[in-house]
Amino acid sequence: MKNKNHSYLILSLLFNLILLIFISPVNRARAKIAFYSILGFSSNTNPPNFRDTVLVSEYKPKSLFESIDARPSKTPSFPIFETHGHLGSFFKSTPEEVSKNMDSLRIEYLINLNLIGGSDFQDVIQKYNDPRIIHFTSFQWDLLQEKDGIEKMLSILKDDFKRGARGVKLWKNFGLEIKKPDKERLKLDDPILEPLFREIENQNKIISIHTADPEAFFSEIDEENERYEELIRHPEWSFQNEKFPKFNEIMEERERMFKKYPKIIFISLHFGEYPHNLQKADDLLTNNPNVNLDIAARIDELGRHPIATKNFFVKWQDRILFGMDGPPDPDKVAIYTRFLETEDEYFDYHSANKPRKGLWKISGLGLSPITLEKIYNGNAKRIFGKK
Ligand SMILES: [Zn+2]
């Protein structure tokens, strides 16, 4: 009996030892190499040097395929109508710098998508008074909680239109977070907003709307999430929580809103959040003739399926607008123009100082001059009545 216990103990120790050895990837490599060299497949008996673990956030492989941007100039072949600009101290821009960059980057017009209204809006239009800059205002949501909130919002909106606002920017908090006075989530097509939308319609103003966010932000942050690396850096961007509506729920509300106001021209920002699903983007444009898409901050997704995207851009060349999200930036112009104009393959969609939004690279569309001109400026000029 004593002997039997003894041998169990030895066996279990041996088993644990083997387990311990094989837990280490370096030891597993050693064992493999030894095994293959016994079989005569390899004479290299030293395992290579490698780090056991590299965090996804630290994984920055240098591609051996060198994608060279051979263009002599990185400026666009046509003047740009930037429909998704953001200016102001938050974006670290100054009026002088913006105007200077607009000149050098061939930006003919720039829409500044403000979220502020009232006196703050007044300050911005006075500060950024370059006549090429077109200012948008927004709904002042804080007032919604007050008594007669909608009337107060409407009165500021009318003032902002008098001050020269050409349209209204609605941000993603509309749909995701904003609550009604009764604490229910405010839906995109909620009837309480009708007076505001009617005013926009009557004054022929444009709505630029950012709805939801990339669909991956609504999924679990786990090994299957293609934006894992980004979401662990920015967990605050995740909407994977019962607190928030589902992605499709917001998209359905948006569809009803587009249909409810067919006379209002909408710019559905960030490619309507369908850059990864061109069938849905196609349905959106087919079913809603009042809707246009901008490409701002979504070339990362569009450029990973360049052939389908090119076909889509050719088909919908009258409904796609150019936007880069932020103040004029030479690095962004170089990348966006490369994406639209060249057939370059497998290049970074972000500049060196900007982090990735997914572990992939993109390829260019190589659009024709006719399509390019419409996307760069023709479509926006038509919408905004500019020559
Ligand atoms: Zn934006």
GROMACS .gro file of C-alpha atoms in nm, residues 179-313:
model
  135
  179LYS     CA    1  -3.335   6.148  -2.258
  180LYS     CA    2  -3.674   6.309  -2.268
  181PRO     CA    3  -3.803   6.494  -1.961
  182ASP     CA    4  -3.988   6.171  -1.867
  183LYS     CA    5  -3.642   5.998  -1.862
  184GLU     CA    6  -3.724   5.778  -2.163
  185ARG     CA    7  -3.455   5.769  -2.432
  186LEU     CA    8  -3.526   6.024  -2.704
  187LYS     CA    9  -3.577   5.836  -3.029
  188LEU     CA   10  -3.454   5.983  -3.357
  189ASP     CA   11  -3.807   6.001  -3.497
  190ASP     CA   12  -3.973   6.120  -3.177
  191PRO     CA   13  -4.276   6.348  -3.250
  192ILE     CA   14  -4.171   6.601  -2.983
  193LEU     CA   15  -3.893   6.714  -3.219
  194GLU     CA   16  -4.127   6.795  -3.506
  195PRO     CA   17  -4.126   7.178  -3.453
  196LEU     CA   18  -3.746   7.180  -3.487
  197PHE     CA   19  -3.742   6.962  -3.798
  198ARG     CA   20  -4.024   7.167  -3.956
  199GLU     CA   21  -3.820   7.485  -3.903
  200ILE     CA   22  -3.521   7.324  -4.073
  201GLU     CA   23  -3.743   7.212  -4.359
  202ASN     CA   24  -3.910   7.554  -4.399
  203GLN     CA   25  -3.575   7.733  -4.406
  204ASN     CA   26  -3.414   7.482  -4.645
  205LYS     CA   27  -3.136   7.398  -4.404
  206ILE     CA   28  -2.929   7.081  -4.421
  207ILE     CA   29  -2.891   6.821  -4.145
  208SER     CA   30  -2.558   6.646  -4.099
  209ILE     CA   31  -2.617   6.356  -3.868
  210HIS     CA   32  -2.379   6.117  -3.696
  211THR     CA   33  -2.582   5.820  -3.580
  212ALA     CA   34  -2.454   5.538  -3.358
  213ASP     CA   35  -2.090   5.440  -3.422
  214PRO     CA   36  -1.906   5.148  -3.584
  215GLU     CA   37  -2.109   4.833  -3.533
  216ALA     CA   38  -1.815   4.669  -3.354
  217PHE     CA   39  -1.862   4.920  -3.070
  218PHE     CA   40  -2.194   4.751  -2.993
  219SER     CA   41  -2.042   4.403  -2.959
  220GLU     CA   42  -1.863   4.233  -2.669
  221ILE     CA   43  -1.503   4.348  -2.628
  222ASP     CA   44  -1.350   4.005  -2.672
  223GLU     CA   45  -1.121   3.803  -2.898
  224GLU     CA   46  -1.375   3.813  -3.182
  225ASN     CA   47  -1.419   4.188  -3.184
  226GLU     CA   48  -1.228   4.334  -3.479
  227ARG     CA   49  -1.183   4.664  -3.294
  228TYR     CA   50  -1.063   4.497  -2.971
  229GLU     CA   51  -0.730   4.676  -2.967
  230GLU     CA   52  -0.900   5.014  -3.001
  231LEU     CA   53  -1.177   4.942  -2.751
  232ILE     CA   54  -0.938   4.838  -2.474
  233ARG     CA   55  -0.765   5.171  -2.528
  234HIS     CA   56  -1.101   5.348  -2.529
  235PRO     CA   57  -1.354   5.143  -2.331
  236GLU     CA   58  -1.561   5.461  -2.304
  237TRP     CA   59  -1.643   5.421  -2.676
  238SER     CA   60  -1.821   5.091  -2.619
  239PHE     CA   61  -2.200   5.083  -2.632
  240GLN     CA   62  -2.217   4.717  -2.541
  241ASN     CA   63  -2.436   4.765  -2.238
  242GLU     CA   64  -2.812   4.736  -2.164
  243LYS     CA   65  -2.800   5.108  -2.094
  244PHE     CA   66  -2.775   5.169  -2.469
  245PRO     CA   67  -3.004   5.069  -2.754
  246LYS     CA   68  -2.887   4.808  -3.005
  247PHE     CA   69  -2.717   4.921  -3.326
  248ASN     CA   70  -3.004   4.808  -3.548
  249GLU     CA   71  -3.263   4.969  -3.325
  250ILE     CA   72  -3.104   5.314  -3.378
  251MET     CA   73  -3.066   5.247  -3.751
  252GLU     CA   74  -3.438   5.170  -3.779
  253GLU     CA   75  -3.527   5.491  -3.597
  254ARG     CA   76  -3.299   5.681  -3.831
  255GLU     CA   77  -3.468   5.527  -4.134
  256ARG     CA   78  -3.808   5.639  -4.004
  257MET     CA   79  -3.670   5.990  -3.942
  258PHE     CA   80  -3.533   6.016  -4.298
  259LYS     CA   81  -3.872   5.911  -4.432
  260LYS     CA   82  -4.065   6.141  -4.200
  261TYR     CA   83  -3.889   6.449  -4.343
  262PRO     CA   84  -3.841   6.374  -4.713
  263LYS     CA   85  -3.795   6.744  -4.800
  264ILE     CA   86  -3.495   6.785  -4.571
  265ILE     CA   87  -3.157   6.703  -4.723
  266PHE     CA   88  -2.956   6.487  -4.483
  267ILE     CA   89  -2.587   6.410  -4.486
  268SER     CA   90  -2.551   6.079  -4.307
  269LEU     CA   91  -2.201   6.117  -4.165
  270HIS     CA   92  -1.938   5.844  -4.147
  271PHE     CA   93  -2.092   5.665  -4.444
  272GLY     CA   94  -2.414   5.620  -4.250
  273GLU     CA   95  -2.219   5.369  -4.035
  274TYR     CA   96  -2.250   5.117  -4.317
  275PRO     CA   97  -1.895   5.124  -4.467
  276HIS     CA   98  -1.866   4.754  -4.375
  277ASN     CA   99  -2.204   4.665  -4.521
  278LEU     CA  100  -2.249   4.814  -4.867
  279GLN     CA  101  -2.578   4.634  -4.923
  280LYS     CA  102  -2.729   4.827  -4.632
  281ALA     CA  103  -2.567   5.149  -4.757
  282ASP     CA  104  -2.721   5.079  -5.099
  283ASP     CA  105  -3.066   5.019  -4.944
  284LEU     CA  106  -3.032   5.341  -4.744
  285LEU     CA  107  -2.966   5.550  -5.055
  286THR     CA  108  -3.221   5.366  -5.269
  287ASN     CA  109  -3.501   5.408  -5.015
  288ASN     CA  110  -3.418   5.765  -4.915
  289PRO     CA  111  -3.352   6.005  -5.206
  290ASN     CA  112  -3.300   6.288  -4.953
  291VAL     CA  113  -2.994   6.119  -4.799
  292ASN     CA  114  -2.626   6.153  -4.888
  293LEU     CA  115  -2.321   5.986  -4.734
  294ASP     CA  116  -1.987   6.133  -4.632
  295ILE     CA  117  -1.667   5.931  -4.614
  296ALA     CA  118  -1.518   6.101  -4.307
  297ALA     CA  119  -1.315   5.873  -4.081
  298ARG     CA  120  -1.442   5.563  -4.259
  299ILE     CA  121  -1.182   5.514  -4.535
  300ASP     CA  122  -1.034   5.260  -4.294
  301GLU     CA  123  -1.337   5.038  -4.346
  302LEU     CA  124  -1.408   5.126  -4.710
  303GLY     CA  125  -1.049   5.062  -4.817
  304ARG     CA  126  -1.043   4.702  -4.705
  305HIS     CA  127  -1.289   4.602  -4.977
  306PRO     CA  128  -1.178   4.837  -5.254
  307ILE     CA  129  -1.339   4.661  -5.551
  308ALA     CA  130  -1.691   4.657  -5.405
  309THR     CA  131  -1.639   5.008  -5.270
  310LYS     CA  132  -1.529   5.136  -5.610
  311ASN     CA  133  -1.841   4.989  -5.773
  312PHE     CA  134  -2.052   5.151  -5.504
  313PHE     CA  135  -1.880   5.489  -5.552
   0.00000   0.00000   0.00000
